[in-house]
Coordinates of C-alpha atoms in Angstrom, one line a residue:
M1 CA 3.4 3.1 -12.1
R2 CA 5.2 5.3 -14.7
G3 CA 7.8 6.3 -12.0
D4 CA 8.4 2.6 -11.2
L5 CA 9.0 1.9 -14.9
V6 CA 11.4 4.8 -15.2
R7 CA 13.4 3.6 -12.2
K8 CA 13.6 0.1 -13.6
L9 CA 14.7 1.3 -17.0
A10 CA 17.3 3.6 -15.5
A11 CA 18.7 0.8 -13.3
R12 CA 18.9 -1.5 -16.3
C13 CA 20.7 1.0 -18.5
L14 CA 23.2 1.8 -15.8
S15 CA 24.1 -1.8 -15.0
V16 CA 24.4 -2.9 -18.7
G17 CA 26.2 0.3 -19.7
L18 CA 28.8 0.0 -17.0
A19 CA 29.3 -3.8 -17.7
V20 CA 29.8 -3.1 -21.4
L21 CA 32.2 -0.2 -20.6
A22 CA 34.2 -2.3 -18.2
F23 CA 34.7 -5.1 -20.8
V24 CA 35.6 -2.7 -23.6
V25 CA 38.2 -0.9 -21.4
V26 CA 39.8 -4.1 -20.2
A27 CA 39.7 -5.9 -23.6
L28 CA 40.6 -3.0 -26.0
T29 CA 42.8 -0.8 -23.9
G30 CA 45.7 -1.2 -21.6
A31 CA 43.9 0.4 -18.7
T32 CA 43.4 -2.8 -16.7
G33 CA 43.1 -1.0 -13.4
W34 CA 40.4 1.3 -14.7
G35 CA 38.6 -1.6 -16.3
L36 CA 38.5 -3.5 -13.0
A37 CA 37.3 -0.4 -11.2
L38 CA 34.5 -0.1 -13.8
A39 CA 33.7 -3.8 -13.3
V40 CA 33.2 -3.2 -9.5
A41 CA 31.0 -0.2 -10.3
A42 CA 29.0 -2.4 -12.7
L43 CA 28.6 -5.0 -9.9
A44 CA 27.2 -2.2 -7.6
A45 CA 24.8 -1.1 -10.3
A46 CA 23.7 -4.7 -10.8
A47 CA 23.1 -5.1 -7.1
A48 CA 21.0 -1.9 -7.2
E49 CA 19.1 -3.2 -10.2
Q50 CA 18.2 -6.4 -8.2
R51 CA 16.6 -4.2 -5.5
V52 CA 14.6 -2.2 -8.1
R53 CA 13.8 -5.2 -10.3
P54 CA 13.5 -8.3 -8.0
G55 CA 14.1 -11.4 -10.0
A56 CA 15.6 -9.5 -12.9
D57 CA 17.7 -11.6 -15.5
L58 CA 21.3 -10.3 -15.0
V59 CA 22.9 -12.9 -17.3
A60 CA 24.1 -10.3 -19.8
E61 CA 25.6 -8.0 -17.2
T62 CA 27.3 -10.8 -15.2
T63 CA 28.7 -12.4 -18.3
L64 CA 30.3 -9.2 -19.4
I65 CA 31.6 -8.3 -15.9
A66 CA 33.0 -11.8 -15.4
A67 CA 34.8 -11.6 -18.8
A68 CA 36.2 -8.2 -17.9
V69 CA 37.4 -9.4 -14.5
L70 CA 39.0 -12.6 -15.9
V71 CA 40.8 -10.8 -18.7
G72 CA 42.0 -8.2 -16.3
Y73 CA 43.1 -10.9 -13.9
A74 CA 45.1 -12.7 -16.6
R75 CA 46.8 -9.4 -17.5
R76 CA 47.7 -8.7 -13.9
L77 CA 49.3 -12.1 -13.4
D78 CA 51.0 -12.0 -16.8
D79 CA 52.3 -15.6 -16.3
G80 CA 50.8 -17.2 -19.5
F81 CA 48.3 -20.0 -19.0
D82 CA 47.2 -20.3 -15.4
L83 CA 45.3 -23.6 -14.6
A84 CA 43.7 -22.1 -11.5
L85 CA 42.5 -19.1 -13.4
A86 CA 41.1 -21.3 -16.1
A87 CA 39.3 -23.4 -13.6
T88 CA 37.9 -20.2 -12.0
A89 CA 36.6 -19.1 -15.3
L90 CA 34.8 -22.4 -15.8
V91 CA 33.2 -22.2 -12.4
L92 CA 32.2 -18.6 -12.9
L93 CA 30.7 -19.4 -16.3
G94 CA 28.7 -22.3 -14.8
L95 CA 27.4 -20.0 -12.0
V96 CA 26.4 -17.2 -14.4
L97 CA 24.4 -19.7 -16.4
L98 CA 22.8 -21.6 -13.4
V99 CA 22.0 -18.8 -11.0
G100 CA 18.9 -17.6 -12.9
P101 CA 17.3 -21.0 -13.4
L102 CA 18.0 -22.0 -9.8
R103 CA 16.5 -18.8 -8.5
T104 CA 13.4 -19.4 -10.7
A105 CA 13.1 -23.0 -9.5
G106 CA 13.5 -21.8 -5.9
N107 CA 10.7 -19.2 -6.4
L108 CA 8.4 -22.0 -7.5
E109 CA 8.7 -23.7 -4.1
I110 CA 6.3 -23.1 -1.2
R111 CA 7.7 -21.0 1.7
A112 CA 6.3 -20.2 5.1
A113 CA 6.7 -17.9 8.1
N114 CA 5.3 -18.2 11.6
L115 CA 5.4 -22.0 11.3
P116 CA 7.8 -24.4 13.0
V117 CA 9.5 -25.3 9.7
R118 CA 12.4 -23.7 7.9
T119 CA 12.5 -23.8 4.1
W120 CA 16.1 -23.0 3.6
T121 CA 16.7 -24.1 0.0
P122 CA 14.3 -21.7 -1.7
L123 CA 15.7 -18.8 0.4
I124 CA 19.2 -19.7 -0.5
A125 CA 18.3 -20.1 -4.1
G126 CA 16.8 -16.5 -4.1
Q127 CA 20.2 -15.2 -2.8
L128 CA 22.4 -16.9 -5.3
G129 CA 22.3 -13.9 -7.6
T130 CA 23.6 -11.7 -4.7
A131 CA 26.3 -14.3 -3.9
L132 CA 27.4 -14.3 -7.5
L133 CA 27.8 -10.6 -7.5
G134 CA 29.8 -10.8 -4.3
L135 CA 32.0 -13.5 -5.7
L136 CA 32.7 -11.4 -8.8
A137 CA 33.6 -8.5 -6.5
V138 CA 36.0 -10.8 -4.6
V139 CA 37.6 -12.0 -7.8
A140 CA 37.9 -8.4 -9.1
V141 CA 39.7 -7.3 -5.9
A142 CA 42.0 -10.3 -6.1
A143 CA 42.8 -9.3 -9.7
A144 CA 43.5 -5.7 -8.7
L145 CA 45.9 -6.9 -6.0
A146 CA 47.4 -9.5 -8.4
L147 CA 46.8 -12.3 -5.8
T148 CA 47.4 -15.9 -6.9
A149 CA 44.5 -17.3 -8.8
V150 CA 44.1 -20.0 -6.2
V151 CA 42.3 -17.4 -4.0
A152 CA 39.8 -16.8 -6.7
L153 CA 39.3 -20.5 -7.4
A154 CA 38.7 -21.2 -3.7
A155 CA 36.1 -18.5 -3.5
S156 CA 34.4 -19.7 -6.7
L157 CA 34.4 -23.3 -5.6
L158 CA 32.8 -22.3 -2.2
V159 CA 29.9 -20.5 -4.0
G160 CA 29.7 -23.3 -6.6
A161 CA 29.3 -25.9 -3.9
G162 CA 26.5 -24.0 -2.4
A163 CA 24.8 -23.7 -5.7
G164 CA 25.2 -27.4 -6.4
A165 CA 23.7 -28.3 -3.0
V166 CA 20.7 -26.1 -3.8
A167 CA 20.3 -27.6 -7.3
L168 CA 20.3 -31.2 -5.8
D169 CA 17.8 -30.4 -3.1
L170 CA 15.5 -28.6 -5.6
A171 CA 15.7 -31.6 -7.9
R172 CA 14.9 -34.0 -5.0
R173 CA 11.9 -31.9 -4.0
R174 CA 10.6 -31.9 -7.6
F175 CA 11.2 -35.6 -8.6
R176 CA 11.2 -37.4 -5.2
P177 CA 8.8 -35.5 -2.9
A178 CA 8.7 -36.6 0.7
S179 CA 6.0 -39.0 1.7
G180 CA 3.2 -37.3 3.6
G181 CA 3.8 -34.0 1.9
N182 CA 6.3 -31.3 2.3
P183 CA 7.2 -29.9 5.8
V184 CA 5.0 -26.8 5.3
A185 CA 1.9 -28.9 4.4
R186 CA 2.5 -31.2 7.4
A187 CA 2.9 -28.2 9.8
L188 CA -0.4 -26.7 8.4
R189 CA -2.2 -30.0 9.0
R190 CA -1.1 -29.8 12.6
H191 CA -2.1 -26.2 12.8
Q192 CA -5.7 -27.1 11.6
P193 CA -6.6 -23.7 10.1
E194 CA -10.3 -23.2 9.6
F195 CA -10.0 -20.3 7.2
L196 CA -7.5 -18.5 5.1
L197 CA -6.9 -15.0 3.7
H198 CA -5.8 -15.2 0.1
F199 CA -3.8 -12.2 -1.2
S200 CA -2.3 -11.2 -4.5
A201 CA -1.5 -7.6 -5.4
P202 CA 1.2 -5.2 -6.8
P203 CA 4.2 -4.4 -4.5
G204 CA 3.5 -2.0 -1.7
S205 CA -0.1 -3.2 -1.2
E206 CA 0.3 -5.1 2.1
Y207 CA -1.8 -2.5 3.9
Q208 CA -4.8 -4.2 2.3
V209 CA -4.1 -7.2 4.5
T210 CA -2.7 -5.6 7.6
M211 CA -5.9 -3.6 8.1
W212 CA -7.8 -6.8 8.4
L213 CA -5.4 -9.0 10.4
P214 CA -6.5 -7.7 13.9
Y215 CA -10.1 -8.6 13.1
L216 CA -9.3 -12.0 11.6
E217 CA -7.4 -12.8 14.8
R218 CA -10.4 -11.7 16.9
I219 CA -12.6 -14.3 15.2
G220 CA -10.8 -16.7 17.5
R221 CA -10.2 -19.6 15.1
P222 CA -6.9 -20.8 13.7
F223 CA -6.2 -19.4 10.2
L224 CA -3.5 -18.8 7.7
V225 CA -2.6 -16.0 5.2
M226 CA -1.7 -17.2 1.7
V227 CA 0.3 -14.7 -0.4
R228 CA 1.1 -15.2 -4.1
E229 CA 4.1 -12.8 -4.4
P230 CA 7.3 -13.3 -2.4
E231 CA 7.8 -9.7 -1.3
F232 CA 4.7 -10.0 0.9
L233 CA 5.9 -12.9 3.0
A234 CA 8.1 -11.0 5.4
P235 CA 6.0 -7.8 6.1
I236 CA 2.8 -9.7 6.5
A237 CA 4.4 -12.3 8.8
A238 CA 5.7 -9.5 10.9
A239 CA 2.2 -8.2 11.4
T240 CA 0.6 -11.4 12.7
S241 CA 1.3 -14.5 14.6
A242 CA -0.7 -16.6 12.2
P243 CA 1.1 -18.7 9.6
V244 CA 1.9 -16.9 6.3
V245 CA 2.5 -19.1 3.3
Y246 CA 3.9 -18.1 0.0
C247 CA 2.3 -20.2 -2.8
P248 CA 3.7 -19.2 -6.2
T249 CA 2.0 -22.0 -8.2
L250 CA -1.2 -24.0 -8.3
R251 CA 0.7 -27.0 -7.2
T252 CA 1.9 -25.3 -4.0
M253 CA -1.7 -24.1 -3.4
D254 CA -2.8 -27.7 -3.5
E255 CA -0.3 -28.4 -0.8
A256 CA -1.3 -25.6 1.5
L257 CA -5.0 -25.9 1.3
V258 CA -5.4 -28.5 4.0
P259 CA -8.7 -30.3 4.7
S260 CA -9.5 -28.4 7.8
L261 CA -10.1 -25.2 5.8
R262 CA -13.7 -24.0 5.5
T263 CA -13.7 -20.4 4.3
A264 CA -11.5 -18.2 2.1
F265 CA -11.5 -14.4 2.6
Y266 CA -10.2 -11.9 0.0
V267 CA -9.4 -8.2 0.2
N268 CA -9.3 -7.2 -3.5
H269 CA -10.2 -8.4 -7.0
G270 CA -6.7 -9.6 -7.9
A271 CA -6.6 -11.9 -11.0
K272 CA -5.0 -14.7 -9.0
N273 CA -8.0 -14.9 -6.7
S274 CA -9.5 -17.3 -9.3
H275 CA -6.8 -19.8 -8.4
C276 CA -8.3 -20.2 -5.0
I277 CA -12.0 -19.8 -6.0
R278 CA -11.6 -23.0 -8.0
F279 CA -11.7 -24.9 -4.6
T280 CA -15.5 -25.3 -4.5
Q281 CA -15.5 -26.8 -1.0
L282 CA -14.6 -23.5 0.5
T283 CA -17.0 -20.6 1.0
H284 CA -15.4 -17.5 -0.7
V285 CA -16.0 -14.2 1.0
Q286 CA -14.9 -10.8 -0.4
L287 CA -14.0 -8.2 2.3
H288 CA -12.6 -5.4 0.1
H289 CA -9.8 -3.1 1.5
G290 CA -12.0 0.0 1.8
D291 CA -15.4 1.4 1.0
S292 CA -15.7 4.2 -1.6
D293 CA -17.7 5.4 -4.6
K294 CA -14.8 4.7 -6.9
A295 CA -15.6 2.7 -10.0
P296 CA -13.6 -0.4 -8.8
S297 CA -15.8 -0.6 -5.7
A298 CA -18.6 -1.9 -8.0
N299 CA -16.5 -4.4 -9.9
P300 CA -18.6 -7.1 -11.6
V301 CA -16.0 -9.6 -10.6
S302 CA -17.5 -9.5 -7.1
G303 CA -20.2 -11.7 -8.4
I304 CA -18.0 -14.8 -8.4
F305 CA -17.8 -14.8 -4.6
D306 CA -20.2 -16.7 -2.4
R307 CA -20.5 -13.7 0.0
I308 CA -19.7 -10.1 -0.3
F309 CA -19.2 -8.4 3.1
V310 CA -20.1 -4.7 2.7
A311 CA -19.9 -1.8 5.2
G312 CA -23.5 -0.6 4.7
P313 CA -26.5 -0.6 2.3
A314 CA -24.9 2.1 0.2
A315 CA -22.4 -0.4 -1.1
I316 CA -25.2 -2.7 -2.3
D317 CA -26.9 0.3 -4.0
R318 CA -23.5 1.1 -5.7
Y319 CA -23.5 -2.2 -7.5
A320 CA -27.1 -1.7 -8.7
R321 CA -26.3 1.9 -9.8
A322 CA -23.4 0.6 -11.9
G323 CA -25.7 -2.0 -13.5
V324 CA -24.0 -5.0 -11.8
Q325 CA -26.6 -7.6 -11.0
I326 CA -25.7 -9.6 -8.0
P327 CA -28.2 -11.7 -6.0
A328 CA -29.2 -9.9 -2.8
E329 CA -28.5 -13.0 -0.7
K330 CA -24.8 -12.7 -1.4
F331 CA -24.5 -9.4 0.4
V332 CA -23.9 -9.2 4.2
V333 CA -23.8 -5.8 5.9
V334 CA -21.0 -5.9 8.5
G335 CA -19.9 -2.3 8.9
R336 CA -16.3 -1.2 8.6
P337 CA -14.6 -2.7 11.7
Q338 CA -11.4 -0.6 11.2
V339 CA -13.3 2.6 12.3
E340 CA -14.2 1.3 15.8
S341 CA -11.3 3.3 17.3
I342 CA -12.2 6.5 15.6
Q343 CA -13.4 9.1 18.1
V344 CA -16.9 10.5 17.3
R345 CA -17.7 14.2 17.6
P346 CA -21.5 14.7 17.5
E347 CA -21.6 18.5 17.4
P348 CA -21.2 20.5 14.2
A349 CA -18.0 22.1 13.2
V350 CA -18.9 25.8 13.9
G351 CA -16.3 28.6 14.1
L352 CA -13.3 26.3 14.4
A353 CA -10.3 28.4 15.6
Q354 CA -6.9 27.2 14.3
P355 CA -8.3 23.9 13.0
T356 CA -6.4 20.9 12.0
V357 CA -7.2 19.6 8.5
L358 CA -6.4 16.2 7.2
Y359 CA -5.7 16.2 3.5
T360 CA -5.5 12.8 1.8
P361 CA -4.9 13.0 -2.0
T362 CA -5.4 9.7 -3.7
W363 CA -3.2 8.4 -6.5
T364 CA -3.7 8.6 -10.3
G365 CA -5.0 5.0 -10.7
H366 CA -4.1 2.4 -13.3
H367 CA -6.4 4.0 -15.9
A368 CA -7.7 7.5 -16.7
D369 CA -11.3 6.7 -15.6
A370 CA -10.0 6.0 -12.1
D371 CA -7.8 9.1 -11.8
Y372 CA -9.3 11.2 -8.9
C373 CA -5.9 12.7 -7.8
S374 CA -6.1 16.3 -6.8
L375 CA -2.3 16.9 -6.4
P376 CA -2.0 19.0 -9.6
V377 CA -4.3 21.7 -8.1
A378 CA -3.6 21.2 -4.4
E379 CA -1.1 24.1 -3.9
A380 CA -3.7 26.8 -4.2
L381 CA -5.9 24.9 -1.7
L382 CA -3.2 24.5 0.9
R383 CA -2.3 28.2 0.6
R384 CA -5.9 29.1 1.4
L385 CA -5.8 26.7 4.4
L386 CA -2.6 28.2 5.7
A387 CA -4.1 31.7 5.3
R388 CA -6.9 30.6 7.6
G389 CA -4.4 29.5 10.3
A390 CA -5.0 25.8 9.7
T391 CA -2.6 23.0 10.7
V392 CA -2.4 20.4 7.9
I393 CA -1.8 16.7 8.1
L394 CA -0.7 15.7 4.5
R395 CA -1.1 11.9 4.1
A396 CA -0.8 10.8 0.5
H397 CA -1.7 7.4 -1.0
P398 CA 1.1 4.8 -0.7
Y399 CA 1.2 4.6 -4.6
T400 CA 1.7 8.3 -5.1
T401 CA 5.4 8.2 -5.7
Q402 CA 4.9 5.6 -8.5
N403 CA 3.9 8.5 -10.8
P404 CA 6.9 11.0 -11.3
A405 CA 4.5 14.0 -11.8
S406 CA 2.6 13.2 -8.6
A407 CA 5.9 12.7 -6.7
R408 CA 7.1 16.1 -7.7
Q409 CA 3.7 17.7 -6.8
L410 CA 3.7 16.0 -3.4
G411 CA 7.3 17.2 -2.9
R412 CA 6.3 20.8 -3.6
L413 CA 3.4 20.6 -1.1
T414 CA 5.7 19.1 1.5
E415 CA 8.2 21.9 1.0
L416 CA 5.4 24.5 1.4
L417 CA 4.2 23.0 4.7
V418 CA 7.7 22.5 6.1
A419 CA 8.5 26.2 5.3
D420 CA 5.3 27.3 7.0
R421 CA 6.0 25.1 10.0
S422 CA 9.4 26.8 10.4
R423 CA 7.9 30.3 10.0
T424 CA 4.8 29.9 12.2
G425 CA 5.5 27.0 14.5
R426 CA 2.2 25.3 13.4
P427 CA 2.8 21.5 13.7
H428 CA 2.1 20.4 10.2
V429 CA 2.6 16.6 9.7
V430 CA 4.1 15.6 6.4
G431 CA 6.2 12.9 4.7
A432 CA 7.4 9.9 6.8
A433 CA 5.8 11.3 10.0
A434 CA 2.4 11.2 8.3
R435 CA 2.9 7.7 7.1
E436 CA 3.9 6.5 10.6
L437 CA 0.5 7.6 11.9
S438 CA -2.4 5.2 11.3
L439 CA -5.4 6.6 9.5
T440 CA -7.3 6.4 12.7
E441 CA -4.7 8.6 14.5
C442 CA -4.9 11.1 11.6
V443 CA -8.7 11.2 11.9
N444 CA -8.7 11.6 15.6
R445 CA -6.1 14.4 15.4
S446 CA -8.1 16.4 12.8
D447 CA -11.1 18.6 12.9
A448 CA -12.0 18.2 9.2
L449 CA -11.0 16.3 6.1
I450 CA -10.3 17.3 2.5
S451 CA -10.0 14.2 0.3
D452 CA -10.3 12.9 -3.2
V453 CA -12.8 10.2 -4.1
S454 CA -11.5 7.3 -1.9
G455 CA -12.2 5.0 0.9
V456 CA -10.8 7.5 3.4
I457 CA -14.0 9.5 3.2
S458 CA -16.1 6.5 4.4
D459 CA -13.8 5.9 7.3
Y460 CA -13.8 9.6 8.2
L461 CA -17.6 9.7 8.0
Y462 CA -17.7 7.6 11.2
S463 CA -16.3 10.5 13.2
G464 CA -19.2 12.7 12.4
K465 CA -16.8 15.5 11.5
P466 CA -17.1 17.5 8.2
Y467 CA -15.3 16.6 5.0
A468 CA -14.8 18.1 1.5
V469 CA -14.4 16.1 -1.7
T470 CA -12.6 17.2 -4.8
D471 CA -14.4 17.0 -8.1
M472 CA -11.4 16.4 -10.4
G473 CA -13.5 15.4 -13.4
D474 CA -15.4 18.8 -13.5
E475 CA -18.7 16.9 -13.3
G476 CA -20.6 19.7 -11.6
E477 CA -24.1 18.5 -10.5
R478 CA -23.5 15.0 -11.9
F479 CA -20.6 14.6 -9.4
T480 CA -22.9 13.8 -6.4
E481 CA -25.0 11.5 -8.6
N482 CA -21.9 9.5 -9.5
F483 CA -20.4 9.7 -6.0
P484 CA -23.3 10.0 -3.6
L485 CA -21.0 10.2 -0.5
A486 CA -20.0 13.6 -1.7
A487 CA -23.6 14.9 -1.2
S488 CA -23.0 15.0 2.5
G489 CA -19.7 16.8 2.1
Y490 CA -18.6 20.0 0.5
V491 CA -17.5 19.7 -3.1
L492 CA -14.4 21.5 -4.3
R493 CA -14.3 22.3 -8.0
R494 CA -11.2 21.3 -10.0
D495 CA -10.2 25.0 -10.6
M496 CA -10.6 25.7 -6.8
S497 CA -12.9 28.7 -7.8
N498 CA -15.2 27.9 -4.8
A499 CA -12.4 27.1 -2.3
D500 CA -13.1 30.0 0.0
E501 CA -16.8 29.2 0.1
V502 CA -16.1 25.5 0.8
L503 CA -13.6 26.2 3.5
T504 CA -16.1 28.5 5.2
A505 CA -18.7 25.7 5.2
L506 CA -16.1 23.1 6.3
L507 CA -14.5 25.0 9.1
D508 CA -17.1 27.6 10.2
T509 CA -20.8 27.0 9.4
D510 CA -21.1 23.3 8.6
P511 CA -24.6 23.3 7.2
L512 CA -24.5 19.6 6.3
A513 CA -23.9 18.3 9.8
E514 CA -27.3 16.7 10.2
A515 CA -27.2 15.1 6.7
R516 CA -23.9 13.4 7.5
W517 CA -25.5 11.2 10.3
A518 CA -28.1 9.8 7.9
T519 CA -25.3 9.1 5.3
R520 CA -23.2 7.5 8.1
R521 CA -25.9 4.9 8.8
R522 CA -26.3 4.2 5.1
Y523 CA -22.6 3.8 4.4
L524 CA -21.3 2.3 7.6
G525 CA -24.3 0.4 8.9
D526 CA -26.4 1.1 12.0
F527 CA -24.5 -0.7 14.7
P528 CA -23.8 0.3 18.4
A529 CA -20.6 2.1 18.8
E530 CA -19.5 0.1 21.8
S531 CA -19.7 -3.2 19.9
Y532 CA -19.3 -1.9 16.3
A533 CA -16.7 -4.6 15.2
E534 CA -18.9 -7.4 16.5
A535 CA -21.1 -7.2 13.4
F536 CA -18.1 -8.4 11.3
L537 CA -16.9 -11.0 13.8
T538 CA -20.4 -12.4 14.1
A539 CA -20.9 -12.6 10.3
A540 CA -17.5 -14.3 9.9
R541 CA -18.1 -16.9 12.6
R542 CA -21.5 -17.6 11.0
E543 CA -19.9 -18.4 7.7
L544 CA -17.4 -20.8 9.4
A545 CA -20.2 -22.5 11.3
S546 CA -22.5 -22.8 8.3
T547 CA -19.9 -24.4 6.1
D548 CA -20.6 -28.2 5.8
H549 CA -17.4 -30.1 6.5
S550 CA -18.8 -33.4 7.7
T551 CA -16.7 -36.5 7.8
E552 CA -18.4 -37.8 4.6
R553 CA -16.6 -35.2 2.6
S554 CA -13.3 -35.8 0.9
A555 CA -10.3 -35.8 3.2
Q556 CA -8.5 -33.4 0.8
L557 CA -9.8 -30.2 -0.8
T558 CA -10.3 -30.8 -4.5
P559 CA -10.1 -27.9 -7.1
L560 CA -12.7 -27.5 -9.8
A561 CA -11.2 -28.9 -13.0

C-alpha cells in the first residue's frame, strides 16, 4: 500500500508542479512558446494522474493550465479583445467547474455489463475529465499555431454540448425516474436471478471473484455479480457471461436486488458487505477467497452471515482457537472446489533429481500482525535451491508491488533467477510468465512448495506433495501451535539457519508424507476426488432450495431499517 501512496503522491506533485510552472512562464515571462509546451506537458501529467488516481479532483491543475493556454493564446493572436477567445474562456471555465460534479454524479448511477441494456450517460460522465484534457490540448495546439480563436471556440462548444447533454440526462434520472424502474432493474427482473455474489475490495482484488465464477456457473441457476467499485465492472464481466452490476449507493442496490433473489454469497469481509446483509429476506453465505491459518481467516465478522462455507473441519477449529464463538449450525464443510484440477501424487518425495520448486511469497499485509512476507530473507533460500539444481517458479502475491521494499526485493530475486536461467538453461518461471499461469498449473508443474503462511498451502496440500512454510515471526515451537497447517510441512526459520536441513527433508527424505494425508482430510474435507467440487455445488443448491420465497412474501426485497 505504501508504494501505491508514493505513486499517487508523485503523480499529484508532477501534474500540479507543471501546471504552476506553465502558468508562471506564460504570465510572467515572454516565453509564450515554452509556456504552451509546459502546458501540454502538464496535461500529459494530469492524464497520467487520472490513471494512477481514478476519480482524482483535477480542478486546480486544469484551472491553471486553462489560464496559461488562454493567456498564451491571447498573446499569440495579439489582436486586442477577441470575442471568440472570450467565449472560449467562458466555456472552458464552465467545463473546468462542471466536469468534477458531473463525474461524481455519473459514478452514483447504476451500471451493468452482460445485460441487454446500455448505460451510456454514466460512462460518458466518467470520461468528461479526459475529454477536457483533450480539449485543452487542442486549444494549446491552436494557440501555438496562432489559429483563429473560432477553431478553439468550436471545439469547446462541442465538448460543452456533450457535457450539457450528460447533465440534463443525469438530472432527469435523479428527479424524474422512469416508471417501472431503470433499464438495468427491468433487465434484471427479466433475467430472474436466484442468487448474487456481492463484492467490494481494494483495486487488484478481482481474483477473489474470478476463482469462484466457474463454480457459481455450475450451480446451474441464473445469478448476478454485484460490484461496489467501478474498476471491477469490466474485468469481472470479461470472466463470466452472468450479469455484472455496479451499485455505488444503497439506492442503486435497492434497484438491483430484484424479488427473484434468494441467496447472497460473499468472498471476503469487506465493510460494504453490511449494505447487502441488511436485506434479511436473503440467506447470506460467506465463501472466503482462500483457506489459511492467517489471522483474518478467523475474523469475528464471519458471525454475521447465515452460513459459512469452509473447506474442512480445520477451519471451524480455527475460529474456536481464536476465541470466536460461532454456532456450529452456521458452518458447512464444502471442500475447496478450486483444487479439483490439481494432480495428486500419492508417493513421498524421495530423492528428487532436478526438482521444480514453487515459491509463493505473500505480501506484507495491511498491518504488522498480518505480515508473513519472506521476501526480505528469500535470496539466501533461492541460492540454496539453485545450488541443489532446482528449477524455481516464483509466483508472488498480486499485492506485492504495492510495497516499494517488497517490489525491490522481488526484482532482485527475479534478476537472480533470470541470470541463472541464462547460465544453466534451467527453465525458471518468473514475472509476467508466472502470473499468466494459474495456481493449479503452478502446482501441477512443481514437485514441492515453499510458501509463507497463506491460502496457497491449503490448495497445495490437495496434491499430496511436500511443502515448507516460513516462520517469519521467529515463533519457534509456538509457530505450529498458531499455524497448525505448518505441522505437516517443514518449517524454515527466519534467519534460514535450518535451510539445508529443511531442503533435504523437502526434496530428498520427506518424513512427513504420511502426516500430510491426515492433514489434507482435516483441511480440505474427505470427499471423493472424482466428484470433489460436488460438495460445494450440492451445498449451494441446498441453500437455494431451502430459502422460503413463497408468493405470500413481499414482491420486493426490503432492507432492514
